[in-house]
Short mmCIF file of N, CA, C and O in Angstrom, two decimals:
data_model
loop_
_atom_site.label_atom_id
_atom_site.label_comp_id
_atom_site.label_asym_id
_atom_site.label_seq_id
_atom_site.Cartn_x
_atom_site.Cartn_y
_atom_site.Cartn_z
N VAL M 1 9.63 10.80 7.89
CA VAL M 1 8.32 10.20 7.90
C VAL M 1 7.59 10.72 9.13
O VAL M 1 8.17 10.78 10.20
N ARG M 2 6.31 11.10 8.96
CA ARG M 2 5.55 11.69 10.06
C ARG M 2 4.31 10.86 10.38
O ARG M 2 3.74 10.23 9.50
N GLY M 3 3.94 10.91 11.64
CA GLY M 3 2.71 10.30 12.11
C GLY M 3 2.14 11.15 13.21
O GLY M 3 2.69 12.19 13.56
N ARG M 4 1.03 10.70 13.80
CA ARG M 4 0.39 11.44 14.88
C ARG M 4 0.03 10.47 15.99
O ARG M 4 -0.45 9.36 15.74
N LYS M 5 0.28 10.89 17.23
CA LYS M 5 -0.04 10.08 18.40
C LYS M 5 -1.51 9.68 18.36
O LYS M 5 -2.39 10.51 18.13
N GLY M 6 -1.76 8.37 18.55
CA GLY M 6 -3.13 7.86 18.61
C GLY M 6 -3.77 7.58 17.27
O GLY M 6 -4.90 7.12 17.21
N VAL M 7 -3.05 7.85 16.17
CA VAL M 7 -3.58 7.62 14.82
C VAL M 7 -2.79 6.47 14.17
O VAL M 7 -1.55 6.51 14.18
N PRO M 8 -3.45 5.45 13.62
CA PRO M 8 -2.73 4.34 12.99
C PRO M 8 -1.67 4.84 11.99
O PRO M 8 -1.92 5.77 11.23
N PHE M 9 -0.51 4.19 12.03
CA PHE M 9 0.67 4.58 11.25
C PHE M 9 1.13 3.39 10.43
O PHE M 9 1.09 2.25 10.91
N SER M 10 1.58 3.65 9.21
CA SER M 10 2.13 2.59 8.37
C SER M 10 3.17 3.18 7.44
O SER M 10 2.97 4.24 6.85
N HIS M 11 4.31 2.50 7.34
CA HIS M 11 5.37 2.91 6.42
C HIS M 11 6.09 1.63 5.97
O HIS M 11 6.36 0.74 6.78
N LEU M 12 6.40 1.55 4.68
CA LEU M 12 7.06 0.37 4.14
C LEU M 12 8.46 0.73 3.66
O LEU M 12 8.62 1.61 2.80
N LEU M 13 9.48 0.07 4.21
CA LEU M 13 10.84 0.23 3.73
C LEU M 13 10.97 -0.47 2.39
O LEU M 13 10.40 -1.54 2.19
N THR M 14 11.70 0.13 1.47
CA THR M 14 11.94 -0.50 0.16
C THR M 14 13.43 -0.46 -0.13
O THR M 14 14.17 0.36 0.41
N ALA M 15 13.86 -1.37 -0.99
CA ALA M 15 15.27 -1.43 -1.38
C ALA M 15 15.35 -1.81 -2.85
O ALA M 15 14.46 -2.45 -3.39
N SER M 16 16.45 -1.41 -3.48
CA SER M 16 16.68 -1.76 -4.88
C SER M 16 18.13 -2.20 -5.03
O SER M 16 19.03 -1.47 -4.62
N PRO M 17 18.36 -3.43 -5.55
CA PRO M 17 17.38 -4.42 -5.95
C PRO M 17 16.60 -4.94 -4.74
O PRO M 17 16.95 -4.66 -3.59
N ALA M 18 15.57 -5.71 -5.01
CA ALA M 18 14.66 -6.18 -3.96
C ALA M 18 15.39 -6.88 -2.82
O ALA M 18 16.33 -7.63 -3.04
N ALA M 19 14.94 -6.59 -1.60
CA ALA M 19 15.51 -7.20 -0.40
C ALA M 19 14.64 -8.37 0.05
O ALA M 19 13.43 -8.39 -0.18
N THR M 20 15.29 -9.34 0.69
CA THR M 20 14.55 -10.47 1.26
C THR M 20 14.40 -10.32 2.77
O THR M 20 13.62 -11.04 3.38
N SER M 21 15.14 -9.38 3.35
CA SER M 21 14.99 -9.09 4.78
C SER M 21 15.55 -7.70 5.08
O SER M 21 16.33 -7.15 4.32
N PHE M 22 15.10 -7.18 6.22
CA PHE M 22 15.53 -5.88 6.70
C PHE M 22 15.96 -6.02 8.15
O PHE M 22 15.45 -6.89 8.87
N SER M 23 16.88 -5.17 8.60
CA SER M 23 17.34 -5.19 10.00
C SER M 23 17.34 -3.78 10.56
O SER M 23 17.72 -2.83 9.86
N LEU M 24 16.94 -3.66 11.81
CA LEU M 24 17.05 -2.40 12.53
C LEU M 24 18.44 -2.38 13.14
O LEU M 24 18.77 -3.21 14.00
N LEU M 25 19.31 -1.47 12.69
CA LEU M 25 20.69 -1.41 13.15
C LEU M 25 20.85 -0.58 14.41
O LEU M 25 21.64 -0.91 15.28
N SER M 26 20.12 0.53 14.48
CA SER M 26 20.24 1.39 15.65
C SER M 26 18.97 2.20 15.84
O SER M 26 18.20 2.40 14.90
N GLY M 27 18.78 2.66 17.07
CA GLY M 27 17.62 3.45 17.41
C GLY M 27 16.50 2.58 17.96
O GLY M 27 16.59 1.35 17.96
N SER M 28 15.45 3.25 18.42
CA SER M 28 14.29 2.57 18.98
C SER M 28 13.04 3.06 18.28
O SER M 28 12.89 4.26 18.04
N LEU M 29 12.15 2.12 17.99
CA LEU M 29 10.87 2.48 17.40
C LEU M 29 10.04 3.28 18.40
O LEU M 29 10.13 3.05 19.61
N PRO M 30 9.21 4.20 17.91
CA PRO M 30 8.28 4.87 18.81
C PRO M 30 7.38 3.85 19.51
O PRO M 30 7.02 2.83 18.90
N ALA M 31 7.03 4.12 20.76
CA ALA M 31 6.14 3.22 21.50
C ALA M 31 4.86 3.02 20.71
O ALA M 31 4.28 3.98 20.19
N GLY M 32 4.42 1.77 20.61
CA GLY M 32 3.20 1.44 19.89
C GLY M 32 3.42 0.98 18.46
O GLY M 32 2.50 0.47 17.83
N LEU M 33 4.64 1.14 17.93
CA LEU M 33 4.93 0.69 16.57
C LEU M 33 5.71 -0.62 16.59
O LEU M 33 6.46 -0.89 17.53
N SER M 34 5.53 -1.41 15.55
CA SER M 34 6.29 -2.66 15.40
C SER M 34 6.94 -2.66 14.02
O SER M 34 6.56 -1.91 13.12
N PHE M 35 7.94 -3.54 13.87
CA PHE M 35 8.73 -3.64 12.66
C PHE M 35 8.77 -5.09 12.21
O PHE M 35 9.04 -5.98 13.01
N SER M 36 8.49 -5.33 10.92
CA SER M 36 8.58 -6.68 10.35
C SER M 36 9.87 -6.80 9.56
O SER M 36 9.99 -6.19 8.49
N PRO M 37 10.85 -7.59 10.04
CA PRO M 37 12.10 -7.76 9.29
C PRO M 37 11.90 -8.45 7.93
O PRO M 37 12.69 -8.27 7.03
N THR M 38 10.83 -9.20 7.78
CA THR M 38 10.58 -9.91 6.53
C THR M 38 10.07 -8.98 5.44
O THR M 38 10.50 -9.06 4.29
N THR M 39 9.15 -8.09 5.80
CA THR M 39 8.53 -7.21 4.79
C THR M 39 9.06 -5.78 4.81
O THR M 39 8.85 -5.04 3.85
N GLY M 40 9.70 -5.37 5.90
CA GLY M 40 10.14 -3.99 6.03
C GLY M 40 9.04 -3.04 6.44
O GLY M 40 9.18 -1.83 6.36
N ALA M 41 7.92 -3.59 6.93
CA ALA M 41 6.78 -2.76 7.32
C ALA M 41 6.94 -2.24 8.74
O ALA M 41 7.30 -2.99 9.65
N LEU M 42 6.67 -0.96 8.91
CA LEU M 42 6.57 -0.32 10.22
C LEU M 42 5.11 0.02 10.40
O LEU M 42 4.53 0.70 9.54
N SER M 43 4.49 -0.45 11.47
CA SER M 43 3.06 -0.18 11.63
C SER M 43 2.66 -0.21 13.09
O SER M 43 3.39 -0.70 13.95
N GLY M 44 1.48 0.34 13.35
CA GLY M 44 0.93 0.36 14.69
C GLY M 44 0.30 1.71 14.96
O GLY M 44 0.14 2.54 14.06
N THR M 45 -0.03 1.94 16.21
CA THR M 45 -0.61 3.22 16.63
C THR M 45 0.34 3.86 17.64
O THR M 45 0.51 3.33 18.74
N PRO M 46 1.00 4.94 17.25
CA PRO M 46 1.97 5.58 18.15
C PRO M 46 1.33 5.98 19.48
O PRO M 46 0.26 6.57 19.51
N ALA M 47 2.01 5.65 20.57
CA ALA M 47 1.51 5.94 21.92
C ALA M 47 2.08 7.22 22.50
O ALA M 47 1.54 7.75 23.47
N THR M 48 3.18 7.71 21.94
CA THR M 48 3.81 8.92 22.45
C THR M 48 4.27 9.79 21.28
O THR M 48 4.59 9.29 20.21
N ALA M 49 4.32 11.09 21.52
CA ALA M 49 4.85 12.03 20.52
C ALA M 49 6.35 12.14 20.70
O ALA M 49 6.87 11.92 21.80
N GLY M 50 7.07 12.45 19.64
CA GLY M 50 8.51 12.63 19.72
C GLY M 50 9.19 12.31 18.41
O GLY M 50 8.54 11.98 17.41
N THR M 51 10.52 12.38 18.41
CA THR M 51 11.34 12.12 17.23
C THR M 51 12.23 10.92 17.50
O THR M 51 12.87 10.85 18.55
N ASN M 52 12.26 9.98 16.57
CA ASN M 52 13.10 8.79 16.68
C ASN M 52 13.98 8.69 15.45
O ASN M 52 13.48 8.68 14.32
N ASP M 53 15.29 8.64 15.67
CA ASP M 53 16.25 8.46 14.58
C ASP M 53 16.68 7.00 14.56
O ASP M 53 17.21 6.48 15.54
N LEU M 54 16.45 6.35 13.41
CA LEU M 54 16.71 4.92 13.26
C LEU M 54 17.65 4.69 12.09
O LEU M 54 17.80 5.54 11.21
N SER M 55 18.26 3.51 12.07
CA SER M 55 19.07 3.08 10.94
C SER M 55 18.69 1.65 10.61
O SER M 55 18.61 0.79 11.50
N PHE M 56 18.44 1.41 9.31
CA PHE M 56 18.04 0.08 8.84
C PHE M 56 19.00 -0.38 7.76
O PHE M 56 19.60 0.43 7.06
N SER M 57 19.12 -1.70 7.60
CA SER M 57 19.83 -2.25 6.46
C SER M 57 18.92 -3.26 5.77
O SER M 57 17.96 -3.76 6.37
N ALA M 58 19.23 -3.53 4.51
CA ALA M 58 18.47 -4.50 3.72
C ALA M 58 19.43 -5.57 3.21
O ALA M 58 20.62 -5.30 2.99
N ALA M 59 18.91 -6.79 3.04
CA ALA M 59 19.76 -7.89 2.58
C ALA M 59 19.01 -8.73 1.55
O ALA M 59 17.78 -8.75 1.51
N ASN M 60 19.80 -9.40 0.71
CA ASN M 60 19.27 -10.41 -0.20
C ASN M 60 20.30 -11.53 -0.30
O ASN M 60 21.22 -11.58 0.53
N ALA M 61 20.18 -12.41 -1.25
CA ALA M 61 21.07 -13.56 -1.36
C ALA M 61 22.53 -13.16 -1.56
O ALA M 61 23.44 -13.97 -1.31
N PHE M 62 22.78 -11.93 -1.97
CA PHE M 62 24.15 -11.49 -2.25
C PHE M 62 24.79 -10.74 -1.09
O PHE M 62 25.95 -10.35 -1.17
N GLY M 63 24.05 -10.52 0.00
CA GLY M 63 24.62 -9.87 1.17
C GLY M 63 23.76 -8.72 1.67
O GLY M 63 22.63 -8.51 1.21
N SER M 64 24.33 -7.98 2.62
CA SER M 64 23.63 -6.85 3.24
C SER M 64 24.17 -5.54 2.72
O SER M 64 25.39 -5.39 2.55
N GLY M 65 23.27 -4.60 2.50
CA GLY M 65 23.68 -3.26 2.10
C GLY M 65 24.05 -2.45 3.32
O GLY M 65 23.81 -2.85 4.47
N ARG M 66 24.62 -1.28 3.10
CA ARG M 66 24.97 -0.42 4.23
C ARG M 66 23.70 0.19 4.81
O ARG M 66 22.66 0.25 4.16
N GLY M 67 23.80 0.65 6.03
CA GLY M 67 22.64 1.21 6.72
C GLY M 67 22.14 2.49 6.10
O GLY M 67 22.90 3.25 5.50
N ALA M 68 20.85 2.71 6.24
CA ALA M 68 20.22 3.95 5.78
C ALA M 68 19.42 4.54 6.94
O ALA M 68 18.77 3.81 7.69
N ALA M 69 19.49 5.86 7.08
CA ALA M 69 18.82 6.54 8.17
C ALA M 69 17.35 6.79 7.86
O ALA M 69 16.98 7.01 6.71
N LEU M 70 16.54 6.73 8.89
CA LEU M 70 15.13 7.07 8.79
C LEU M 70 14.73 7.80 10.06
O LEU M 70 14.97 7.30 11.16
N ARG M 71 14.16 8.98 9.91
CA ARG M 71 13.67 9.75 11.06
C ARG M 71 12.15 9.63 11.08
O ARG M 71 11.48 9.92 10.09
N ILE M 72 11.62 9.19 12.22
CA ILE M 72 10.17 9.13 12.41
C ILE M 72 9.78 10.21 13.41
O ILE M 72 10.29 10.23 14.53
N ILE M 73 8.91 11.10 12.98
CA ILE M 73 8.42 12.17 13.85
C ILE M 73 6.95 11.88 14.14
O ILE M 73 6.14 11.77 13.21
N ILE M 74 6.64 11.73 15.41
CA ILE M 74 5.25 11.52 15.83
C ILE M 74 4.78 12.83 16.48
O ILE M 74 5.31 13.26 17.49
N ASP M 75 3.80 13.44 15.83
CA ASP M 75 3.25 14.70 16.33
C ASP M 75 2.23 14.44 17.44
O ASP M 75 1.62 13.36 17.49
N PRO M 76 2.02 15.44 18.32
CA PRO M 76 1.00 15.29 19.37
C PRO M 76 -0.39 15.17 18.74
O PRO M 76 -0.59 15.56 17.59
N PRO M 77 -1.34 14.65 19.49
CA PRO M 77 -2.70 14.56 18.95
C PRO M 77 -3.29 15.94 18.69
O PRO M 77 -2.89 16.92 19.32
N LEU M 78 -4.22 16.00 17.75
CA LEU M 78 -4.92 17.26 17.50
C LEU M 78 -5.78 17.59 18.71
O LEU M 78 -6.32 16.70 19.36
N GLN M 79 -5.89 18.86 18.98
CA GLN M 79 -6.67 19.31 20.12
C GLN M 79 -7.95 19.97 19.64
O GLN M 79 -7.93 20.78 18.71
N VAL M 80 -9.04 19.65 20.27
CA VAL M 80 -10.32 20.29 19.97
C VAL M 80 -10.35 21.62 20.72
O VAL M 80 -10.02 21.68 21.90
N PRO M 81 -10.76 22.73 20.05
CA PRO M 81 -10.77 24.01 20.74
C PRO M 81 -11.83 24.05 21.83
O PRO M 81 -12.91 23.47 21.71
N VAL M 82 -11.48 24.73 22.91
CA VAL M 82 -12.38 24.90 24.05
C VAL M 82 -12.54 26.39 24.30
O VAL M 82 -11.54 27.10 24.43
N ILE M 83 -13.75 26.86 24.36
CA ILE M 83 -14.00 28.28 24.62
C ILE M 83 -13.67 28.54 26.08
O ILE M 83 -14.17 27.85 26.98
N SER M 84 -12.83 29.54 26.31
CA SER M 84 -12.39 29.81 27.67
C SER M 84 -13.03 31.09 28.26
O SER M 84 -12.76 31.43 29.41
N SER M 85 -13.81 31.80 27.49
CA SER M 85 -14.48 32.98 28.03
C SER M 85 -15.97 32.89 27.74
O SER M 85 -16.38 32.28 26.75
N LYS M 86 -16.77 33.53 28.57
CA LYS M 86 -18.22 33.50 28.39
C LYS M 86 -18.63 34.52 27.35
O LYS M 86 -18.02 35.61 27.25
N ALA M 87 -19.64 34.21 26.60
CA ALA M 87 -20.20 35.17 25.64
C ALA M 87 -20.92 36.27 26.41
O ALA M 87 -21.50 36.03 27.45
N SER M 88 -20.86 37.50 25.91
CA SER M 88 -21.56 38.58 26.61
C SER M 88 -22.73 39.10 25.83
O SER M 88 -22.94 38.84 24.71
#
């Protein structure tokens, strides 16, 4: 999953059969993002560029499933070109 520093980000974890909760098992969210264990939503505005490897699990009334990996890559902000030489 990819995002860009300074640009609002949203990603929804899904499970089959339907989950009633999600857990972050390992890793750290990129700065500026939050995680809702109830809905599985990852959202916010990334504050730093980089790669984050995470592991999540999903649960329902019958128990918890095994963890699944998710890699979040936050790209640097787009740069506006600047002319560095004078026109002749």
